[in-house]
Tab-separated table of C-alpha atoms in Angstrom:
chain	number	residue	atom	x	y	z
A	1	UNK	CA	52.344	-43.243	31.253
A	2	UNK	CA	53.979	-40.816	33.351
A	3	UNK	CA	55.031	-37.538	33.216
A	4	UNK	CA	58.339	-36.376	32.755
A	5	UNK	CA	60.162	-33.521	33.404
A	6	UNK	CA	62.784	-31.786	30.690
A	7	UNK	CA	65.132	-29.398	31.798
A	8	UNK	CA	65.558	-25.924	29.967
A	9	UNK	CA	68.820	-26.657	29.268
A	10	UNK	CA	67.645	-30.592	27.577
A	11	UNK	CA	65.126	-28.086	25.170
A	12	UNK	CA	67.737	-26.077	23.922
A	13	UNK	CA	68.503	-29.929	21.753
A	14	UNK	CA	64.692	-30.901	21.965
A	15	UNK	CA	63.551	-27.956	20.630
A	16	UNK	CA	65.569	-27.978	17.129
A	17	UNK	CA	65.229	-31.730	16.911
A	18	UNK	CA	61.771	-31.826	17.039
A	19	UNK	CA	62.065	-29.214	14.487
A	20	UNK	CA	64.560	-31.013	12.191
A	21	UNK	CA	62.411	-34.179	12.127
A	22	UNK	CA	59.317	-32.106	11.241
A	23	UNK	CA	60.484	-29.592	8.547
A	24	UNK	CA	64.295	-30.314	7.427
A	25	UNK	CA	64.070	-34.036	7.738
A	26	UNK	CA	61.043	-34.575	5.457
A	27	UNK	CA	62.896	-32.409	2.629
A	28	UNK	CA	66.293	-33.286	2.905
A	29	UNK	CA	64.780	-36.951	2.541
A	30	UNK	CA	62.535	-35.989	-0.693
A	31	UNK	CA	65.436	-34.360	-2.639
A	32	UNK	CA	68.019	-37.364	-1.350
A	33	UNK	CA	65.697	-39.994	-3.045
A	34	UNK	CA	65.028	-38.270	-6.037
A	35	UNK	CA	68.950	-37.763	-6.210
A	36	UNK	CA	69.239	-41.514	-5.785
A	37	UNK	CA	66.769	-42.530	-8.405
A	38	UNK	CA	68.343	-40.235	-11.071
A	39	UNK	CA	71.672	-41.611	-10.486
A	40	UNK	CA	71.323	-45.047	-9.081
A	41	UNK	CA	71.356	-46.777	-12.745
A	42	UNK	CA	74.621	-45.305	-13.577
A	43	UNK	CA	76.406	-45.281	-10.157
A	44	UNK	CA	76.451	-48.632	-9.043
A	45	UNK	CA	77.209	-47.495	-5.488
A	46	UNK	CA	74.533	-44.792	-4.753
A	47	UNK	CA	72.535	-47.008	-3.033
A	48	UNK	CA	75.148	-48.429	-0.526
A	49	UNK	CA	76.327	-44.238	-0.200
A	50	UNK	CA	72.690	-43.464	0.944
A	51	UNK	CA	72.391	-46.391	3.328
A	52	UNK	CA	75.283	-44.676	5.134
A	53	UNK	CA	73.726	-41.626	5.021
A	54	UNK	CA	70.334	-42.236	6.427
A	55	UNK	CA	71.474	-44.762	9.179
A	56	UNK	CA	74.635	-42.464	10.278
A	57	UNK	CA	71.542	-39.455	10.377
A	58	UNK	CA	69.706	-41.644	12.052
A	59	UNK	CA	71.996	-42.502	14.810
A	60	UNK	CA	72.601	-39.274	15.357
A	61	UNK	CA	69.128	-38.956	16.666
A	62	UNK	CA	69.897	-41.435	19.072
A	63	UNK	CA	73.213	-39.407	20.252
A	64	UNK	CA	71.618	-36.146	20.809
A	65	UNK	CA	68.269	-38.098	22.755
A	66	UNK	CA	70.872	-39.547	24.970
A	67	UNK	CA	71.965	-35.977	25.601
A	68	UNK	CA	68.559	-34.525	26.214
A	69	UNK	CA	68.144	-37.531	28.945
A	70	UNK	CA	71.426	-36.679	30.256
A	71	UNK	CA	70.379	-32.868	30.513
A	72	UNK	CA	67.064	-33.758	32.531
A	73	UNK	CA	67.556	-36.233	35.563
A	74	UNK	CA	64.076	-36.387	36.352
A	75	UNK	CA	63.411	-37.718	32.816
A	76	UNK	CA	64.786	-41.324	32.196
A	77	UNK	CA	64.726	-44.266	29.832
A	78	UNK	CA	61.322	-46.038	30.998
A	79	UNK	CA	59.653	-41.841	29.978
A	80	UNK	CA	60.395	-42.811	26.424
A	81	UNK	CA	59.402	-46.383	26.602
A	82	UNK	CA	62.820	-48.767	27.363
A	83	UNK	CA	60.139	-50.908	30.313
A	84	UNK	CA	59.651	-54.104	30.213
A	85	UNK	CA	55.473	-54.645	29.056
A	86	UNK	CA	53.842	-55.943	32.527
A	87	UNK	CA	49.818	-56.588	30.279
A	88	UNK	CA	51.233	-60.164	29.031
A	89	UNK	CA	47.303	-59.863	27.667
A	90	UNK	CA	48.118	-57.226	25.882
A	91	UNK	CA	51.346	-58.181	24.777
A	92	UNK	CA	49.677	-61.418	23.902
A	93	UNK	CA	47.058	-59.481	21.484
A	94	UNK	CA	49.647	-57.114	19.729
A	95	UNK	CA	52.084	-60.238	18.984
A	96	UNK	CA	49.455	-62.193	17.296
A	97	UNK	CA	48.426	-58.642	15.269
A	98	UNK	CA	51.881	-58.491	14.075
A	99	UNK	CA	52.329	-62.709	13.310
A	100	UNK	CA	48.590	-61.895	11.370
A	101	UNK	CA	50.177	-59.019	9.694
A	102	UNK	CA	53.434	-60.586	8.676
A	103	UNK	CA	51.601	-63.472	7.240
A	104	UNK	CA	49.045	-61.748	5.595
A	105	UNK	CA	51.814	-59.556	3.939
A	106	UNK	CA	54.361	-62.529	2.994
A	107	UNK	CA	51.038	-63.877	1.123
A	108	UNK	CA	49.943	-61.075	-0.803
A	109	UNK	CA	54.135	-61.001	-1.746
A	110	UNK	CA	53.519	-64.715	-2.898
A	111	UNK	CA	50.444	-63.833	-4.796
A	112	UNK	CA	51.680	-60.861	-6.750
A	113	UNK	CA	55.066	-62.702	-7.650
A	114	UNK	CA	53.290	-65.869	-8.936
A	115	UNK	CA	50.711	-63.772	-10.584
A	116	UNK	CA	53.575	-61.277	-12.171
A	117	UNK	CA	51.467	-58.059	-10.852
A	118	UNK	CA	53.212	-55.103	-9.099
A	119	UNK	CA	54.210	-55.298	-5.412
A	120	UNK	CA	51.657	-52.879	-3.632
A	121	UNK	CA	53.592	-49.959	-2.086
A	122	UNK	CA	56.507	-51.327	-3.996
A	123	UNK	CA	56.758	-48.000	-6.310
A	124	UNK	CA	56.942	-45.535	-3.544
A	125	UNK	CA	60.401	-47.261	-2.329
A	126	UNK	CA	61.909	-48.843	-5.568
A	127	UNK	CA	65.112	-46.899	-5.742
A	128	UNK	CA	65.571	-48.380	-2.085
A	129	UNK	CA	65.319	-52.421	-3.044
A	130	UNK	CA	68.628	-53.746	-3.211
A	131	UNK	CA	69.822	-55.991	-5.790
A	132	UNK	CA	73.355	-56.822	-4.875
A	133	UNK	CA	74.522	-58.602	-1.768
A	134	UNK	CA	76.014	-55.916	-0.892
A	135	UNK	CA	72.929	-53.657	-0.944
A	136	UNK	CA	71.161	-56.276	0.619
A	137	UNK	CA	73.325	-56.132	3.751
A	138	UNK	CA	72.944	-52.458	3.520
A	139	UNK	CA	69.272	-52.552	3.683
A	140	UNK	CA	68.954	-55.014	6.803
A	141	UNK	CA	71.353	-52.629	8.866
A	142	UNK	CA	68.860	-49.861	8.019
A	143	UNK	CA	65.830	-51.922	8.565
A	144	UNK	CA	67.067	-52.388	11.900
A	145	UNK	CA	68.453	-49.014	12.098
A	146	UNK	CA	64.996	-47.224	11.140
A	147	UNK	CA	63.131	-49.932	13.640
A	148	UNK	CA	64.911	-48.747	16.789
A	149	UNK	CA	66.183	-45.124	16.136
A	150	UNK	CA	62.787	-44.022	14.807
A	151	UNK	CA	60.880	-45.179	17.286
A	152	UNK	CA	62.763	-44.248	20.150
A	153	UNK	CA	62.662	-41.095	18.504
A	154	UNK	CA	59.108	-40.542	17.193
A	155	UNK	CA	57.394	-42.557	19.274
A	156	UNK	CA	59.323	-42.404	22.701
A	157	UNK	CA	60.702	-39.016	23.213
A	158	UNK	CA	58.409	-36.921	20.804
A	159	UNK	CA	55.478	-38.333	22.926
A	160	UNK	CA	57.705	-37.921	26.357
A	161	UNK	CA	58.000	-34.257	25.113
A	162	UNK	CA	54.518	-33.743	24.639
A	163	UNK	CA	53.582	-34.836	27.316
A	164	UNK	CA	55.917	-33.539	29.665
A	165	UNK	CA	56.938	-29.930	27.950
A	166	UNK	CA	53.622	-28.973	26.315
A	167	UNK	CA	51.085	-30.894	29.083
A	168	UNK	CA	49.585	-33.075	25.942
A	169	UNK	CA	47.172	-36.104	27.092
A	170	UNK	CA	49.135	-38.909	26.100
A	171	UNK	CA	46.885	-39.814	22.867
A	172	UNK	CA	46.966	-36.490	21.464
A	173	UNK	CA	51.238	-36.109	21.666
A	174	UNK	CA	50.906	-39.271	19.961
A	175	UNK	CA	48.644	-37.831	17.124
A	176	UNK	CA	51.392	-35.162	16.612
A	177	UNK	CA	54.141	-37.251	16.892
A	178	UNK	CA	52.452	-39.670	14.514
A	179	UNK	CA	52.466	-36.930	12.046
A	180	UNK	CA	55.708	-36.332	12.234
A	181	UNK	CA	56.701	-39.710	11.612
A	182	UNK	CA	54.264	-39.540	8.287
A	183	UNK	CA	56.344	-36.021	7.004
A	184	UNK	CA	59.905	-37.855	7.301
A	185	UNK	CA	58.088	-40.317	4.893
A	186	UNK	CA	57.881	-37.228	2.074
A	187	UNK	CA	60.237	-39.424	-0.248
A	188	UNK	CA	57.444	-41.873	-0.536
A	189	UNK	CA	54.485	-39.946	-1.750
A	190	UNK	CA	51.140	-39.471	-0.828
A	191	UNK	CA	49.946	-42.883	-1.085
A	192	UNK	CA	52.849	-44.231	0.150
A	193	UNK	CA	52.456	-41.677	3.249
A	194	UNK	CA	49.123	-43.543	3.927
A	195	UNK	CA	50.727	-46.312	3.962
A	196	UNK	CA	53.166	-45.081	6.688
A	197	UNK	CA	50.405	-43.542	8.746
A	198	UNK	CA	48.589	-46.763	8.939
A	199	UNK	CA	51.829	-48.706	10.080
A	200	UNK	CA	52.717	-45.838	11.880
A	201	UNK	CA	48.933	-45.913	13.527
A	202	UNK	CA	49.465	-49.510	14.336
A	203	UNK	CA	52.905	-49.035	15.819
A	204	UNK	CA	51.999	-46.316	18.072
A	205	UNK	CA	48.423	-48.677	19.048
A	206	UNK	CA	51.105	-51.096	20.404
A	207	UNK	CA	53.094	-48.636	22.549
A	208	UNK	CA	50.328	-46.840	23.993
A	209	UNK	CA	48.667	-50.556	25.178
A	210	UNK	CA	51.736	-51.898	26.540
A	211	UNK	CA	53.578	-48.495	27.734
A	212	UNK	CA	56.704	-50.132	26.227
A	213	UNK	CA	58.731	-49.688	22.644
A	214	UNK	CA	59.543	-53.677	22.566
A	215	UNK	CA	57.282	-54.268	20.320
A	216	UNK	CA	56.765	-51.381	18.316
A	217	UNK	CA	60.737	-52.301	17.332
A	218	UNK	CA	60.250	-55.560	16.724
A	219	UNK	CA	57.450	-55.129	14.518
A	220	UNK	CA	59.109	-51.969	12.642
A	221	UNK	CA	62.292	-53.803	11.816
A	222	UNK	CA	60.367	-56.867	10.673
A	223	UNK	CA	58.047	-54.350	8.423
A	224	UNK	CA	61.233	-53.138	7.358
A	225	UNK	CA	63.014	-56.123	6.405
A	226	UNK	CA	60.284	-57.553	4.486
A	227	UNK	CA	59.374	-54.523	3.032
A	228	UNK	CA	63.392	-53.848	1.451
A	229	UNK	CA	64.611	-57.201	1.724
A	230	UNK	CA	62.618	-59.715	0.750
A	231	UNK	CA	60.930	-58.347	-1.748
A	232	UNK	CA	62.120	-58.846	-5.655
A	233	UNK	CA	63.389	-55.461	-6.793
A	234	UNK	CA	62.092	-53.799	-9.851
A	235	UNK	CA	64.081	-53.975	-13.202
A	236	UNK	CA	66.459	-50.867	-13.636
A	237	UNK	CA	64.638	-49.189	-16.216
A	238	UNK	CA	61.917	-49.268	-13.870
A	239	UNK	CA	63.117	-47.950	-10.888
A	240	UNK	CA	61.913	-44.208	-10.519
A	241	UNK	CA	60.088	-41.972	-8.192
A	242	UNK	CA	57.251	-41.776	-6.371
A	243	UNK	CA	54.501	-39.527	-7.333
């Protein structure tokens, strides 16, 4: 991985990002998703308001990362991980990780629907699983919307700013970015935050070995697809909360 180089003027946006996503982001996302499970049984379009919300926020993040690469021009895409992976070996490993994942997860989706037990992890996100086409369309554009914004920004330039603002090794700015990516998860509670640190472990295994996002996006938007799309939602008077 190399090391980039950020401009003063780039940190006057890095900074308060970084401090957004770590503080602001986490809350603002707790009291959102309690404010959607309170009203989503008697506002039939709360869930397709907050789908807006959180991929327009989300986007946003892109837009000002664009403008703290624009600000340093010895900092550039391939710093936050847009390379092409050049360890096919590698590559080869972390694709068959994420078919073995996928699979493993599609069964244990099989299992608990045949068997008519709960959905593990299912409780931390039900006011999220959409029921309507509509919502359903919703939730893939933020599936893919959470795959490549928040990785690009947790895992690309929080790591490119730790390593090239603070002089981080590479492994530990991804331990601190990883736990930033875990806080934004607030909304889920604390075992569904272990949940997101192990993904979020995995994903950032798979960027460190190939020195590339690729597949970190793939797998994050397939996570997320199964993980809002394809799996049965609750019924209402179930839908609630996480701990």
């Amino acid at each position: 991985m190399t090391v980039p180089s950020f401009t003063v003027p780039s940190l006057f946006l890095a900074v308060p990002l970084t401090a957004y996503l770590a503080f602001a982001s986490p809350w603002l996302g707790r009291r959102q998703y309690d404010r959607l499970a309170r009203c989503r049984a008697d506002d039939p379009r709360a869930l397709v308001r907050a789908y807006r919300i959180w991929i327009g926020e989300e986007w946003a993040w892109i837009a000002v990362t664009a403008l703290i690469l624009a600000l340093s021009p010895d900092a550039g895409l391939r710093d936050l991980g847009f390379t092409r992976p050049d360890d096919f070996g590698k590559v080869a490993v972390m694709t068959a990780s994420l078919g073995g994942a996928l699979l493993a997860g599609s069964l244990a989706l099989r299992h608990a629907s045949r068997s008519g037990r709960a959905i593990p992890g299912q409780e931390a996100v039900a006011a999220l699983l959409p029921r309507t086409p509509a919502e359903r369309w919703h939730a893939v554009a933020m599936a893919v919307t959470a795959g490549v914004c928040e990785e690009v920004v947790y895992r690309g330039l929080l790591i490119a700013l730790g390593v090239g603002v603070l002089g981080l090794n590479p492994n530990v700015a991804a331990v601190l970015a990883l736990a930033v990516f875990v806080a934004g998860h607030l909304y889920q509670g604390w075992r569904g935050m272990a949940g997101v640190a192990l993904l979020g472990l995995w994903f950032t295994a798979m960027y460190l070995a190939t020195d590339s996002l690729l597949l970190p996006i793939v797998a994050h938007v397939l996570i997320d697809v199964r993980g809002l799309v394809l799996v049965p939602a609750p019924p209402p008077e179930k839908v609630g909360h996480a701990a």
